[in-house]
mmCIF file of C-alpha atoms in Angstrom:
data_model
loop_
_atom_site.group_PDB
_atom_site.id
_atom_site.type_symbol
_atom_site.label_atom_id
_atom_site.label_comp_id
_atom_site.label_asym_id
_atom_site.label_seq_id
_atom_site.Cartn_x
_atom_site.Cartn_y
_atom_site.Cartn_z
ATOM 1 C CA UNK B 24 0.000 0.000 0.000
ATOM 2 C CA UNK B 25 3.139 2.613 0.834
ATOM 3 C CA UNK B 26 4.336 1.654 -2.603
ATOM 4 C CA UNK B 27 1.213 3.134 -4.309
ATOM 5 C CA UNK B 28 1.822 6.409 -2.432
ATOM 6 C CA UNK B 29 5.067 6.954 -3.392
ATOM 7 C CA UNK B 30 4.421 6.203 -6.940
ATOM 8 C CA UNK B 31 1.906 9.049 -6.907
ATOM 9 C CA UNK B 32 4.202 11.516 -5.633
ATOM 10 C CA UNK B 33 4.488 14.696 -7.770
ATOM 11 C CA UNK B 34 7.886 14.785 -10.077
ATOM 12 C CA UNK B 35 8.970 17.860 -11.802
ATOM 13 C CA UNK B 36 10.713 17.877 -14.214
ATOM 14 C CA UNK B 37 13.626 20.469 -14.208
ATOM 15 C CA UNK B 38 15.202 20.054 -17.546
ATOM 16 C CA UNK B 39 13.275 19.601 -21.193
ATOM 17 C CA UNK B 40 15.207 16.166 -21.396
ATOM 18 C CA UNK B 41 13.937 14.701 -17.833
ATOM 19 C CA UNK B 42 10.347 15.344 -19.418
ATOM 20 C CA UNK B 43 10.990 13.746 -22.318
ATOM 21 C CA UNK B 44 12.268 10.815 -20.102
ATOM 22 C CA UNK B 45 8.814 10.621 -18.239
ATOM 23 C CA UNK B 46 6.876 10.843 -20.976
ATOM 24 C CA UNK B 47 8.654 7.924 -22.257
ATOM 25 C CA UNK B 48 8.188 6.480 -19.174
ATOM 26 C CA UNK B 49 5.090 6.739 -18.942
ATOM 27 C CA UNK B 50 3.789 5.515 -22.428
ATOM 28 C CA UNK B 51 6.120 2.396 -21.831
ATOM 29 C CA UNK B 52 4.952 1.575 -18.305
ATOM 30 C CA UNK B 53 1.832 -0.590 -20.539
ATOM 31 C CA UNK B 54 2.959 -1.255 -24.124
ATOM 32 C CA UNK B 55 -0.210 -2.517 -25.009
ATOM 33 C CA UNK B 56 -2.042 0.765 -25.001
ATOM 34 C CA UNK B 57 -2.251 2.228 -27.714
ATOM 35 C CA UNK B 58 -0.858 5.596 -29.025
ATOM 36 C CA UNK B 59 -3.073 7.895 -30.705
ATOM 37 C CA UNK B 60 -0.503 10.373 -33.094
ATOM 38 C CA UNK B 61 -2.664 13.303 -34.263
ATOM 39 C CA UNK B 62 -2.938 13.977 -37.771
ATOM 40 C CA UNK B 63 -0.837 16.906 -39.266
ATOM 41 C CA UNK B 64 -3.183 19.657 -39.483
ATOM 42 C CA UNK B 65 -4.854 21.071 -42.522
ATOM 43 C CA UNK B 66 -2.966 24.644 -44.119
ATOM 44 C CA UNK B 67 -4.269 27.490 -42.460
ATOM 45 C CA UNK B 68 -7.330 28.918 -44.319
ATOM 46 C CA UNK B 69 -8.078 32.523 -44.036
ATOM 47 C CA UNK B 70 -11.692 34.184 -42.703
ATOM 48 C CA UNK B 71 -14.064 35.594 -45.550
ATOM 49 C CA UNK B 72 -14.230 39.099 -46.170
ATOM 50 C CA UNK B 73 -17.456 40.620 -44.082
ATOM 51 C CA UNK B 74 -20.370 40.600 -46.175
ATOM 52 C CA UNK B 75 -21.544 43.797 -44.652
ATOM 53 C CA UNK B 76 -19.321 46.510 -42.811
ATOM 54 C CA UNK B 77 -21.883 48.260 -40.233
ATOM 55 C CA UNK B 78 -19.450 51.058 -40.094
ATOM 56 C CA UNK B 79 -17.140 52.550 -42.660
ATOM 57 C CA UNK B 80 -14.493 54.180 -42.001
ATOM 58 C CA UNK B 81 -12.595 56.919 -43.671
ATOM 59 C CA UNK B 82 -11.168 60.072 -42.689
ATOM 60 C CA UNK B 83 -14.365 61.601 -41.882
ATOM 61 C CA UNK B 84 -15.319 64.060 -38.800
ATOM 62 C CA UNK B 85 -16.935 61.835 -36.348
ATOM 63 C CA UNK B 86 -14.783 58.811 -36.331
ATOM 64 C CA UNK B 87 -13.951 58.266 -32.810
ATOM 65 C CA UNK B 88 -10.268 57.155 -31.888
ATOM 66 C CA UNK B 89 -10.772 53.386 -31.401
ATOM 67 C CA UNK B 90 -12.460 53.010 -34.634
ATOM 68 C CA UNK B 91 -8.828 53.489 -36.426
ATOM 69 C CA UNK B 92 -7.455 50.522 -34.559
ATOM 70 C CA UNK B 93 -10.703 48.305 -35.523
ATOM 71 C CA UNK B 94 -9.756 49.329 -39.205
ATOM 72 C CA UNK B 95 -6.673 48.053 -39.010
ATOM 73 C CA UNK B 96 -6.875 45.313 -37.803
ATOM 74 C CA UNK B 97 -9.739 44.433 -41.123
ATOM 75 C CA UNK B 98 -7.450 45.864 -43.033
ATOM 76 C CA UNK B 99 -4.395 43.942 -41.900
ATOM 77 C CA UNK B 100 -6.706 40.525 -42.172
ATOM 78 C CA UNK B 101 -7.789 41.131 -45.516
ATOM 79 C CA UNK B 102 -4.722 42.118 -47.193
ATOM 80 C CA UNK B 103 -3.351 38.528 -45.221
ATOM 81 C CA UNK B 104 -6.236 36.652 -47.130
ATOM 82 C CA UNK B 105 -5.520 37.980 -50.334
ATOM 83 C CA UNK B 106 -2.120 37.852 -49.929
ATOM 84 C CA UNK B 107 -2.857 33.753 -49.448
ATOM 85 C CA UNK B 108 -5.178 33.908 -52.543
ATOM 86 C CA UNK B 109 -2.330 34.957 -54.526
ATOM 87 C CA UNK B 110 -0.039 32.580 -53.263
ATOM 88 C CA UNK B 111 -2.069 29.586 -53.047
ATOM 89 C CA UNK B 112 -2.620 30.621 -56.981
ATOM 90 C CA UNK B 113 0.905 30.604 -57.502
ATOM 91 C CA UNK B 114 1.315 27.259 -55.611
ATOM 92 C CA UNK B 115 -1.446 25.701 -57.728
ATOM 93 C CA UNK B 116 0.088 27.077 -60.396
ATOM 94 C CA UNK B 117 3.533 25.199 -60.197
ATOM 95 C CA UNK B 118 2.010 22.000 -58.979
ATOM 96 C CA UNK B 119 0.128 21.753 -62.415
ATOM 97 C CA UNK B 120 3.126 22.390 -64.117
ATOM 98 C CA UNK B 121 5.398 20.165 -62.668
ATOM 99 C CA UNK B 122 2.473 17.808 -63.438
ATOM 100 C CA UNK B 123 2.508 18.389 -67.072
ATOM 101 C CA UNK B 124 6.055 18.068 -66.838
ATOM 102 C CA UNK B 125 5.961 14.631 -65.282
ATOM 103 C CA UNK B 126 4.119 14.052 -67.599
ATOM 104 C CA UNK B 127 5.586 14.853 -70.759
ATOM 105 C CA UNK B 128 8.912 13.167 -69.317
ATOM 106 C CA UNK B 129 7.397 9.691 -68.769
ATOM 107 C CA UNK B 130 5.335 10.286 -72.324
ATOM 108 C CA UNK B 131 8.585 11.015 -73.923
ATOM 109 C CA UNK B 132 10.262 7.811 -72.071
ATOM 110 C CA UNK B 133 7.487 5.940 -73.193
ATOM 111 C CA UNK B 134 8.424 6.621 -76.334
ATOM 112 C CA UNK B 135 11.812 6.001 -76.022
ATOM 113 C CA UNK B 136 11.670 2.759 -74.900
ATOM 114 C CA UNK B 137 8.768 2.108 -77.325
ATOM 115 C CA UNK B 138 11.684 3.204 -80.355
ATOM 116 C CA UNK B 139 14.014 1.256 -78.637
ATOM 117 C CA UNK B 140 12.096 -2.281 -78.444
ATOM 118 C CA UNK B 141 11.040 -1.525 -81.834
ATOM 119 C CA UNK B 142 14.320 -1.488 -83.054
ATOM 120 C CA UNK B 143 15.482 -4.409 -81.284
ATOM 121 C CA UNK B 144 12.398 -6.428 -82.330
ATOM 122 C CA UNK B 145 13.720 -5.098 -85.883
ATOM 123 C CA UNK B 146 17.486 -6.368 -85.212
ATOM 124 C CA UNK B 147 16.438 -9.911 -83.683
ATOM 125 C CA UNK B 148 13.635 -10.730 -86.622
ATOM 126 C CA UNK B 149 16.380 -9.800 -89.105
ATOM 127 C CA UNK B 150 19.068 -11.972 -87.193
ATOM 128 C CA UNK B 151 16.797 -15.179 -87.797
ATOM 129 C CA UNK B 152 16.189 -14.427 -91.308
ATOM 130 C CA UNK B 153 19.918 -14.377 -91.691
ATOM 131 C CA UNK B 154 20.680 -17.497 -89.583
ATOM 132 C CA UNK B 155 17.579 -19.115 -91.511
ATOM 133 C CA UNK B 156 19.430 -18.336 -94.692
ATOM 134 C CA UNK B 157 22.325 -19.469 -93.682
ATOM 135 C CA UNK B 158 21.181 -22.791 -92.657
ATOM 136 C CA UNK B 159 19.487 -23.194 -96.011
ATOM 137 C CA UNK B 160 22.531 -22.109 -97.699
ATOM 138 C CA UNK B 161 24.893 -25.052 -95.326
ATOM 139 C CA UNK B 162 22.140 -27.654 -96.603
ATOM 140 C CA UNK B 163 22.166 -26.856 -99.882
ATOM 141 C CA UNK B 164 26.097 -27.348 -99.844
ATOM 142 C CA UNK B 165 25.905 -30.366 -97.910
ATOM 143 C CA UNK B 166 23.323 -31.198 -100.663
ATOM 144 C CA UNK B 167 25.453 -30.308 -103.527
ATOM 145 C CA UNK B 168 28.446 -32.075 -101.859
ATOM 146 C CA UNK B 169 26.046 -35.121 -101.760
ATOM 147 C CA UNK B 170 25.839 -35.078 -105.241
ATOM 148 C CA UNK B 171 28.984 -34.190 -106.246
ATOM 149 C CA UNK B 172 30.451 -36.993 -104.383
ATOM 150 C CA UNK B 173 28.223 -39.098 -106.017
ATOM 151 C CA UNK B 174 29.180 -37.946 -109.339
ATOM 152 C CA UNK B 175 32.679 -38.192 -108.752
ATOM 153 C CA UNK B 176 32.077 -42.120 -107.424
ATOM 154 C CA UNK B 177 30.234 -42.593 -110.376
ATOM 155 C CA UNK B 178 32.877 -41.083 -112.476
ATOM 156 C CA UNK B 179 35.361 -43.474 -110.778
ATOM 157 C CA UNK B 180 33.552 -46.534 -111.841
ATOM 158 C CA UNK B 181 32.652 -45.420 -115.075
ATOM 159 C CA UNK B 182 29.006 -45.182 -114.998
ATOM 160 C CA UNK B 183 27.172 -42.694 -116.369
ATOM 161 C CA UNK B 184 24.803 -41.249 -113.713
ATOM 162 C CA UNK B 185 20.926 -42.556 -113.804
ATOM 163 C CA UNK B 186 18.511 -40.621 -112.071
ATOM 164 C CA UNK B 187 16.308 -37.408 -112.258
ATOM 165 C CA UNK B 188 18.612 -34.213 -110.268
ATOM 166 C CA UNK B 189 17.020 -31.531 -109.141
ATOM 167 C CA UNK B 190 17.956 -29.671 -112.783
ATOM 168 C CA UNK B 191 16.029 -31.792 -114.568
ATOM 169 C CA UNK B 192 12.534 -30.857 -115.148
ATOM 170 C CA UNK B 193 9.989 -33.012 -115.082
ATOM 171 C CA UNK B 194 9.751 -32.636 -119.270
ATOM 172 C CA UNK B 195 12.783 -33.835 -119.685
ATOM 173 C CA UNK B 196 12.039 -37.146 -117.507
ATOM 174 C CA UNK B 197 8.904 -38.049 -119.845
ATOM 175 C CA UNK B 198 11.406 -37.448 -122.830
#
């Protein structure tokens, strides 16, 4: 029970980094709880103009000396609001074009890389028509050489060569 009362006992804190240390204390004493962190609060937003001034002011007989103050202070808070008008504008302004130029960057990318895998697409296609030719052109000479070795065995033994070649048209096999 004498434990309880001397946890309540008041601490003050004498330097900002002591605080900081009870705080921390304090929010780890039950790490279950949880935390609420509040959200980061909206810009400031100006008051609207008055829709109706019940008294104007000017330099006219009659205006009592606490009325100037009164003005200025309006005056002060309406040339703050348009003074955030204008630079809201501004902001708005450069947010939409640094939008457009995002914009146009990853467009132009785009087509970059769109140029790009075109003309590799281009490049590879044309590398397979050249390895197909080539592979047509190595049978063709292992073809020929086929033949030619059989012509020269056949020239070896003596005997004429019997048989249609691929020179011979089909006319000249009915002959």
């Amino acid at each position: 029970m004498e434990s309880k009362s001397e946890d309540k006992s008041v601490v003050i804190a004498k330097t900002p980094s002591e605080l900081q240390r009870m705080r921390l204390d304090k929010l780890m004493k039950n790490p279950t709880k949880e935390v609420i962190i509040p959200d980061k609060s909206k810009d400031w937003n100006p008051r609207g103009p008055q829709e109706f001034i019940r008294n104007v002011w000017g330099s006219s007989a009659g205006a009592g000396s606490g009325d100037f103050h009164v003005y200025r202070g309006v005056r002060r808070r309406e040339y703050a609001r348009q003074k955030f008008i204008t630079e809201k504008a501004k902001k708005d302004k450069k947010d939409l074009d640094y939008q457009k130029r995002v914009e146009d960057n990853k467009r132009a990318a785009d087509d970059r890389t769109a140029k790009k895998r075109a003309k590799r697409l281009k490049k590879k296609a044309k590398q397979k028509t050249k390895k197909a030719k080539q592979e047509e052109k190595k049978a063709e000479s292992d073809e020929s050489e086929e033949e030619s070795d059989e012509e020269k065995d056949a020239a070896e033994n003596g005997q004429p060569e019997v048989g249609v070649g691929k020179e011979d048209s089909d006319e000249d096999v009915k002959r």
